[in-house]
Amino acid sequence: MISKKTILTGDRPTGKLHLGHFVGSLEARVRLQHEYNQFVMIADTQALTDNFENPAKVVENVYEVAMDYISVGIDPNLTTIFIQSQVPELTELTSYYMNLVTIGRLERNPTVKTEIGQKGYRDSIPAGFFCYPVSQAADITAFKAELVPVGDDQVPMIEQTNEIVRRFNRIYNTECLVECKAFLSKTSRLVGIDGKAKASKSLGNTIMLSDSPDEIKKKIMMMYTDPNHLKVSDPGQVEGNVVFAYLDAFATDKNEIDDLKTHYAKGGLGDMVIKNKLNDILQNILKPIAEKRSTLTPKYITEILQIGTENARKIASKTVAEVRSVIGLRY
Ligand code: TRP
């Protein structure tokens, strides 16, 4: 029997998931679960690193995120969905890896750097937050994952994980840990509806997977287009136009979108036409997701999380046993 390769990926439960997650990685997970041994982790411990004063928000969103997963088609029979904090083996691995990373290296992680700026931490960075790339390395390596489907902001985490893997294997003279690759989707970063760099729940510029049809429409009508496109007959700017960015990400008929772009750039195509087009497409994608969501009960979600977490723990304990043994912690 050829064993399947392993995937591990995860999300911080700090809010419901949105369209950025959908094109960035959820779609890929639904596809890949058939060919790979897939683990999807709800990263509540990591979410606490910048939400430790508000644990209730994190806990609440563990269930929301699990519902989002199941609603989009992640199948608990094919994918192991689990809760990070309930697998304490991950914390143990983190402490061994912490020795293999320097403060200087952590400071150079561009994603952490950006987040520190966004959160205004500067001189008072919580150590837990600063070190989360190390715990992320533990998440990935505990399952010996070879593939990590993530958005492009997570690529530095993968690089740092692989540095830890190489260092660990060299120092302890082993091949026990496995290097991984990021799996980027074609739209690994979706712009926010306001035209800001990235759709993000903390910036409030996203369409949530669980938004109602009215909310979806309202957000589309608010989308940033071309501020100089005042009259329908004016030539419009396609570049930087959020509606076109979303059409590129979600429309299946690329030729039709190319025609719309040409028409828009030439003039004579109103914003309402492209917004209505996008609305039709997104309503169609989100409708079955909302329908599936409405069938899910809290009991079912609790059950799949329990089963998934138990299974995840078994695998992680095996890796931890190996890791202790190669370090020489055998008593
Ligand atoms: N950092 C990821 C996020 O912000 C969540 C995460 C935690 C993760 N551990 C991971 C992603 C391991 C991939 C692999 O959403």
XYZ file of C-alpha atoms and ligand atoms in Angstrom:
346
model
C 0.000 0.000 0.000
C 1.356 3.422 -0.923
C 0.722 5.668 2.037
C -0.815 9.040 1.349
C 1.174 12.192 1.996
C 0.083 14.335 4.914
C -1.318 17.845 4.897
C -1.648 20.051 7.929
C -3.213 23.457 7.960
C -5.144 25.596 10.367
C -6.851 28.843 11.228
C -6.940 31.053 14.281
C -10.472 31.086 15.682
C -10.808 34.830 16.142
C -13.882 35.218 13.968
C -15.950 33.482 11.370
C -14.165 32.612 8.145
C -14.521 34.747 5.035
C -14.105 34.684 1.262
C -10.367 35.320 1.625
C -10.061 32.029 3.501
C -12.288 30.363 0.917
C -10.100 31.167 -2.114
C -6.897 31.161 -0.076
C -7.177 27.668 1.334
C -10.630 26.220 2.108
C -11.351 25.341 -1.517
C -7.999 23.571 -1.764
C -8.661 21.618 1.424
C -11.961 20.338 0.079
C -10.194 19.115 -3.055
C -7.065 17.770 -1.414
C -8.832 15.762 1.289
C -9.468 13.026 -1.266
C -5.818 12.535 -2.182
C -4.061 13.302 1.082
C -4.133 12.412 4.705
C -5.418 15.789 5.847
C -5.364 17.442 9.281
C -7.055 20.773 9.857
C -6.330 22.461 13.144
C -8.340 25.119 14.899
C -5.484 27.150 16.371
C -7.025 28.361 19.630
C -3.681 28.401 21.454
C -2.186 30.568 18.724
C -5.284 32.799 18.770
C -4.706 33.361 22.489
C -1.253 34.839 21.800
C -2.926 38.103 20.849
C -6.315 37.525 22.495
C -5.291 36.264 25.931
C -7.442 38.907 27.585
C -10.478 37.757 25.679
C -10.486 33.947 25.781
C -14.289 33.740 25.468
C -14.057 35.176 21.964
C -11.564 32.480 20.975
C -13.580 29.625 22.474
C -16.796 30.794 20.848
C -15.127 30.991 17.471
C -13.727 27.460 17.688
C -17.294 26.285 17.030
C -17.939 28.921 14.372
C -14.813 27.950 12.458
C -15.672 24.248 12.731
C -19.123 25.051 11.277
C -17.494 27.016 8.458
C -15.255 24.021 7.678
C -18.114 21.557 7.470
C -20.323 24.022 5.569
C -17.791 24.471 2.758
C -17.411 20.732 2.349
C -14.522 19.662 4.538
C -15.658 16.151 5.363
C -14.828 14.875 8.872
C -14.685 11.351 7.433
C -11.818 12.387 5.168
C -10.192 15.172 7.218
C -9.168 15.132 10.861
C -10.418 18.395 12.367
C -8.977 19.108 15.808
C -8.460 21.759 18.491
C -4.864 22.851 19.084
C -5.066 23.405 22.859
C -6.402 19.895 23.390
C -3.228 18.364 21.953
C -0.679 19.251 24.682
C 2.018 17.329 22.779
C 2.242 20.386 20.520
C 3.292 22.522 23.469
C 5.962 20.020 24.444
C 7.411 20.064 20.926
C 7.342 23.859 20.987
C 9.584 23.929 24.037
C 12.207 21.720 22.394
C 12.131 23.834 19.222
C 12.392 27.085 21.159
C 16.085 26.270 21.759
C 16.747 26.086 18.046
C 15.543 29.586 17.171
C 17.195 32.896 17.943
C 15.437 36.101 18.971
C 17.098 37.765 15.969
C 15.575 35.236 13.593
C 12.124 35.707 15.115
C 12.489 39.471 14.751
C 13.155 39.029 11.051
C 9.968 37.035 10.373
C 8.147 39.477 8.063
C 4.636 38.301 8.977
C 5.237 38.699 12.696
C 6.885 42.069 12.025
C 3.815 43.318 10.141
C 1.457 42.037 12.818
C 3.479 43.721 15.571
C 3.078 46.992 13.673
C -0.660 46.472 13.107
C -1.270 45.668 16.752
C 0.879 48.578 17.963
C 2.948 46.289 20.247
C 6.364 47.830 19.496
C 8.174 47.831 22.876
C 5.751 45.552 24.683
C 5.509 42.463 22.507
C 4.053 39.500 24.415
C 6.661 36.708 24.280
C 3.991 34.150 23.392
C 2.977 36.147 20.355
C 6.567 36.777 19.307
C 7.307 33.042 19.401
C 4.204 31.742 17.660
C 6.121 30.765 14.507
C 7.903 28.191 16.676
C 4.635 26.723 17.864
C 3.473 26.670 14.264
C 6.550 24.587 13.427
C 5.439 22.186 16.159
C 1.931 21.979 14.656
C 3.268 21.088 11.240
C 6.017 18.690 12.264
C 3.950 16.818 14.874
C 2.013 15.351 11.964
C 5.049 15.102 9.648
C 3.085 17.164 7.182
C 4.699 17.633 3.785
C 2.185 20.074 2.403
C 0.650 23.152 4.065
C -2.157 24.921 2.133
C -2.057 28.527 3.305
C -2.310 32.118 2.145
C 0.908 33.844 1.094
C 1.321 35.643 4.433
C 2.113 32.251 5.941
C 5.069 31.463 3.671
C 7.587 32.876 6.200
C 6.216 30.396 8.763
C 6.929 27.513 6.424
C 10.480 28.757 5.860
C 11.031 29.048 9.565
C 9.578 25.588 10.143
C 11.993 24.083 7.642
C 14.939 25.814 9.297
C 13.897 24.278 12.608
C 13.501 20.856 10.987
C 16.978 20.988 9.444
C 18.546 22.241 12.637
C 16.826 19.632 14.769
C 17.753 16.788 12.441
C 21.371 17.932 12.276
C 21.887 18.565 15.989
C 20.244 15.335 17.091
C 21.588 13.380 14.148
C 18.238 12.084 12.985
C 15.822 12.210 10.074
C 12.835 12.092 12.327
C 11.403 15.482 11.313
C 10.136 16.156 7.807
C 10.404 19.358 5.758
C 7.233 20.842 4.292
C 6.098 22.965 1.372
C 3.512 25.723 1.224
C 0.672 25.008 -1.142
C -0.486 28.364 -2.497
C -3.757 28.756 -4.318
C -4.006 30.931 -7.412
C -5.622 33.656 -5.308
C -3.543 33.410 -2.181
C -4.452 36.936 -1.123
C -7.873 38.471 -1.666
C -8.168 42.259 -1.377
C -10.597 43.726 1.114
C -13.881 45.202 -0.167
C -12.417 48.645 0.608
C -9.450 48.020 -1.709
C -7.055 47.640 1.240
C -4.286 45.104 0.817
C -5.875 42.067 2.407
C -9.339 40.863 3.303
C -9.110 40.428 7.046
C -11.662 39.955 9.773
C -9.849 42.399 12.044
C -10.084 45.127 9.405
C -13.806 44.391 8.916
C -13.484 44.559 5.130
C -14.568 41.052 4.200
C -17.553 39.014 3.107
C -18.103 36.259 5.654
C -19.067 32.749 4.528
C -22.048 33.005 6.858
C -23.256 36.458 5.684
C -26.917 36.604 4.651
C -27.810 37.230 0.986
C -28.677 40.844 1.917
C -25.362 41.407 3.681
C -23.484 39.965 0.711
C -25.275 42.287 -1.674
C -24.770 45.300 0.575
C -21.031 44.656 0.793
C -20.720 44.227 -2.960
C -22.519 47.543 -3.498
C -19.995 49.174 -1.115
C -16.972 47.795 -2.974
C -14.225 50.157 -4.006
C -14.169 50.552 -7.802
C -12.622 53.469 -9.675
C -13.247 56.812 -7.940
C -12.775 58.640 -11.272
C -15.369 56.547 -13.097
C -18.153 59.062 -12.556
C -20.285 58.615 -15.648
C -21.043 55.289 -17.280
C -19.515 56.588 -20.502
C -16.176 57.438 -18.794
C -13.299 55.011 -19.287
C -12.846 53.000 -16.082
C -9.787 51.647 -14.333
C -9.667 47.834 -14.041
C -6.396 47.757 -12.125
C -7.070 48.149 -8.394
C -10.814 47.775 -8.956
C -12.075 45.465 -6.216
C -15.054 44.195 -8.203
C -12.751 42.930 -10.940
C -10.364 41.424 -8.403
C -13.289 39.412 -7.013
C -14.550 38.507 -10.480
C -11.045 37.202 -11.268
C -11.091 35.129 -8.108
C -14.618 33.722 -8.347
C -15.934 33.761 -11.924
C -15.579 30.548 -13.894
C -16.021 32.117 -17.347
C -12.712 33.965 -17.762
C -13.471 35.098 -21.335
C -16.614 36.834 -20.200
C -14.634 38.686 -17.521
C -11.983 39.696 -20.060
C -14.723 41.138 -22.298
C -16.189 43.060 -19.355
C -12.753 44.459 -18.505
C -12.182 45.656 -22.077
C -15.610 47.271 -22.160
C -15.112 48.900 -18.738
C -11.702 50.297 -19.700
C -13.090 51.720 -22.936
C -16.062 53.331 -21.213
C -19.759 52.630 -21.408
C -19.984 49.959 -18.722
C -21.414 51.046 -15.383
C -20.300 49.886 -11.953
C -23.780 48.512 -11.299
C -23.469 46.038 -14.149
C -20.246 44.525 -12.847
C -21.488 44.609 -9.259
C -24.663 42.777 -10.191
C -22.628 40.213 -12.091
C -20.439 39.623 -9.039
C -23.488 39.464 -6.803
C -24.993 36.657 -8.931
C -21.744 34.700 -8.799
C -21.150 35.073 -5.067
C -24.771 34.380 -4.120
C -24.499 31.141 -6.094
C -21.311 30.082 -4.353
C -22.470 31.018 -0.858
C -26.018 29.631 -1.020
C -25.149 25.918 -0.675
C -22.668 26.813 2.079
C -25.408 28.607 4.038
C -27.794 25.701 3.465
C -25.306 23.169 4.781
C -24.578 25.403 7.764
C -28.259 25.537 8.712
C -28.352 21.734 9.084
C -25.487 21.561 11.619
C -26.206 21.068 15.315
C -23.900 21.966 18.232
C -23.961 18.299 19.278
C -22.652 17.148 15.916
C -19.894 19.774 15.887
C -18.792 18.837 19.428
C -18.700 15.190 18.433
C -16.562 15.587 15.331
C -14.164 17.853 17.230
C -13.826 15.270 19.983
C -13.156 12.400 17.619
C -10.777 14.475 15.483
C -8.838 15.702 18.506
C -8.429 12.165 19.879
C -7.077 10.961 16.544
C -4.747 13.933 16.209
C -3.399 13.325 19.696
C -2.441 9.771 18.852
C -0.291 10.890 15.933
C 1.260 13.822 17.813
C 2.185 11.599 20.788
C 4.041 9.248 18.478
C 6.144 12.105 17.131
C 6.792 13.445 20.626
C 7.946 9.999 21.759
C 10.385 9.881 18.840
C 11.591 13.418 19.493
C 12.235 12.742 23.185
C 14.060 9.606 22.276
C 16.378 11.197 19.697
C 17.208 14.035 22.082
C 18.017 11.341 24.625
C 15.243 12.038 27.099
C 14.852 8.355 27.927
C 14.426 7.637 31.599
N -1.073 31.092 11.475
C -2.280 30.547 10.917
C -3.301 31.701 10.796
O -3.021 32.787 11.214
C -2.887 29.443 11.753
C -1.989 28.266 11.978
C -1.521 27.836 13.170
C -1.471 27.387 10.990
N -0.755 26.734 13.015
C -0.688 26.424 11.696
C -1.563 27.299 9.589
C -0.013 25.413 11.029
C -0.876 26.290 8.931
C -0.104 25.357 9.654
O -4.389 31.497 10.299
